[in-house]
């Protein structure tokens, strides 16, 4: 191989290696990295959004959560999401996974929302749910399905999705998420309840409605 070809191949390999490094979250270089809320503790190291405690100080409670109970669904939407992410289990830090329990009153709704940092896989534990997600522009195709107990559905990362109880009894689902901190953006809240509010003129033009409609929604 000529020197020029060698250097060209080396550049290509380095470029591919760099792409791989930035395309995915890095794999942990240790067994765990328990998040630490009190950064004054000895041995704290900042990793992936959280300070980590000295592994020698970790204990079983760092990997435990005992509060995954039925949520209060008496609110206007008739649903309650109980997350179990890095805030609830400090040992999830750097592990790239979390879950949530979703409780539904009859006809309760988990409204359209996105998880900016996670794909979601949902299994119905009890009841019947209509679920769906919408693809990105320009197709905006709706994929929707009615799920019964034991059924599983996947919501790809970053896409708008929803779940609604279509039964006359309560429903329960468990969602697994591919991030220790998936984040959630509820579409209605983000658009009509931002802080400060998005201009009513902008939203009226975007939705092609009268500005009074926007004002009503913002109020």
mmCIF file of N, CA, C and O in Angstrom, residues 1 9 12 14 32 47 72-73 113 120 127 139 154 179 184 196 201 203:
data_model
loop_
_atom_site.group_PDB
_atom_site.id
_atom_site.type_symbol
_atom_site.label_atom_id
_atom_site.label_comp_id
_atom_site.label_asym_id
_atom_site.label_seq_id
_atom_site.Cartn_x
_atom_site.Cartn_y
_atom_site.Cartn_z
ATOM 1 N N UNK A 1 0.850 -1.193 0.000
ATOM 2 C CA UNK A 1 0.000 0.000 0.000
ATOM 3 C C UNK A 1 0.885 1.241 0.000
ATOM 4 O O UNK A 1 1.819 1.354 0.790
ATOM 5 N N UNK A 9 -6.676 5.773 4.130
ATOM 6 C CA UNK A 9 -7.407 4.748 4.870
ATOM 7 C C UNK A 9 -7.464 5.087 6.350
ATOM 8 O O UNK A 9 -8.490 4.903 7.011
ATOM 9 N N UNK A 12 -10.072 7.747 6.911
ATOM 10 C CA UNK A 12 -11.422 7.182 6.826
ATOM 11 C C UNK A 12 -11.774 6.435 8.109
ATOM 12 O O UNK A 12 -12.869 6.574 8.662
ATOM 13 N N UNK A 14 -10.499 6.854 11.109
ATOM 14 C CA UNK A 14 -10.671 7.820 12.192
ATOM 15 C C UNK A 14 -12.019 8.520 12.101
ATOM 16 O O UNK A 14 -12.681 8.767 13.107
ATOM 17 N N UNK A 32 -21.204 0.732 37.735
ATOM 18 C CA UNK A 32 -22.281 1.686 37.987
ATOM 19 C C UNK A 32 -21.668 3.008 38.409
ATOM 20 O O UNK A 32 -20.476 3.096 38.714
ATOM 21 N N UNK A 47 -20.621 13.032 36.036
ATOM 22 C CA UNK A 47 -20.724 12.142 34.879
ATOM 23 C C UNK A 47 -22.141 12.190 34.328
ATOM 24 O O UNK A 47 -23.104 11.925 35.048
ATOM 25 N N UNK A 72 -52.941 8.740 41.421
ATOM 26 C CA UNK A 72 -54.206 9.449 41.586
ATOM 27 C C UNK A 72 -54.701 9.931 40.215
ATOM 28 O O UNK A 72 -54.082 10.787 39.585
ATOM 29 N N UNK A 73 -55.819 9.408 39.756
ATOM 30 C CA UNK A 73 -56.339 9.733 38.423
ATOM 31 C C UNK A 73 -57.556 10.651 38.478
ATOM 32 O O UNK A 73 -58.349 10.717 37.537
ATOM 33 N N UNK A 113 -47.644 13.805 23.661
ATOM 34 C CA UNK A 113 -46.391 14.280 24.231
ATOM 35 C C UNK A 113 -45.231 13.611 23.519
ATOM 36 O O UNK A 113 -45.428 12.695 22.712
ATOM 37 N N UNK A 120 -39.864 4.535 23.773
ATOM 38 C CA UNK A 120 -40.705 3.970 24.834
ATOM 39 C C UNK A 120 -41.316 2.657 24.365
ATOM 40 O O UNK A 120 -41.781 2.549 23.226
ATOM 41 N N UNK A 127 -56.803 -3.551 31.563
ATOM 42 C CA UNK A 127 -57.678 -2.661 30.805
ATOM 43 C C UNK A 127 -57.407 -2.652 29.312
ATOM 44 O O UNK A 127 -56.698 -3.504 28.774
ATOM 45 N N UNK A 139 -45.003 13.555 6.111
ATOM 46 C CA UNK A 139 -46.082 12.563 6.082
ATOM 47 C C UNK A 139 -47.060 12.739 7.237
ATOM 48 O O UNK A 139 -48.269 12.614 7.063
ATOM 49 N N UNK A 154 -44.625 0.050 20.780
ATOM 50 C CA UNK A 154 -43.406 0.852 20.821
ATOM 51 C C UNK A 154 -43.660 2.245 20.255
ATOM 52 O O UNK A 154 -44.305 2.393 19.210
ATOM 53 N N UNK A 179 -33.641 5.681 28.377
ATOM 54 C CA UNK A 179 -32.815 6.741 28.934
ATOM 55 C C UNK A 179 -33.009 6.783 30.434
ATOM 56 O O UNK A 179 -34.110 6.511 30.924
ATOM 57 N N UNK A 184 -39.940 14.783 29.134
ATOM 58 C CA UNK A 184 -41.286 14.749 28.557
ATOM 59 C C UNK A 184 -41.705 16.167 28.196
ATOM 60 O O UNK A 184 -41.476 17.104 28.967
ATOM 61 N N UNK A 196 -42.155 32.686 29.037
ATOM 62 C CA UNK A 196 -43.411 33.421 28.832
ATOM 63 C C UNK A 196 -44.221 32.829 27.680
ATOM 64 O O UNK A 196 -43.725 31.988 26.936
ATOM 65 N N UNK A 201 -50.420 36.101 18.211
ATOM 66 C CA UNK A 201 -50.371 36.345 16.764
ATOM 67 C C UNK A 201 -49.655 35.214 16.045
ATOM 68 O O UNK A 201 -50.093 34.758 14.977
ATOM 69 N N UNK A 203 -49.236 32.050 17.126
ATOM 70 C CA UNK A 203 -50.018 30.814 17.186
ATOM 71 C C UNK A 203 -51.267 30.891 16.323
ATOM 72 O O UNK A 203 -51.672 29.889 15.705
#
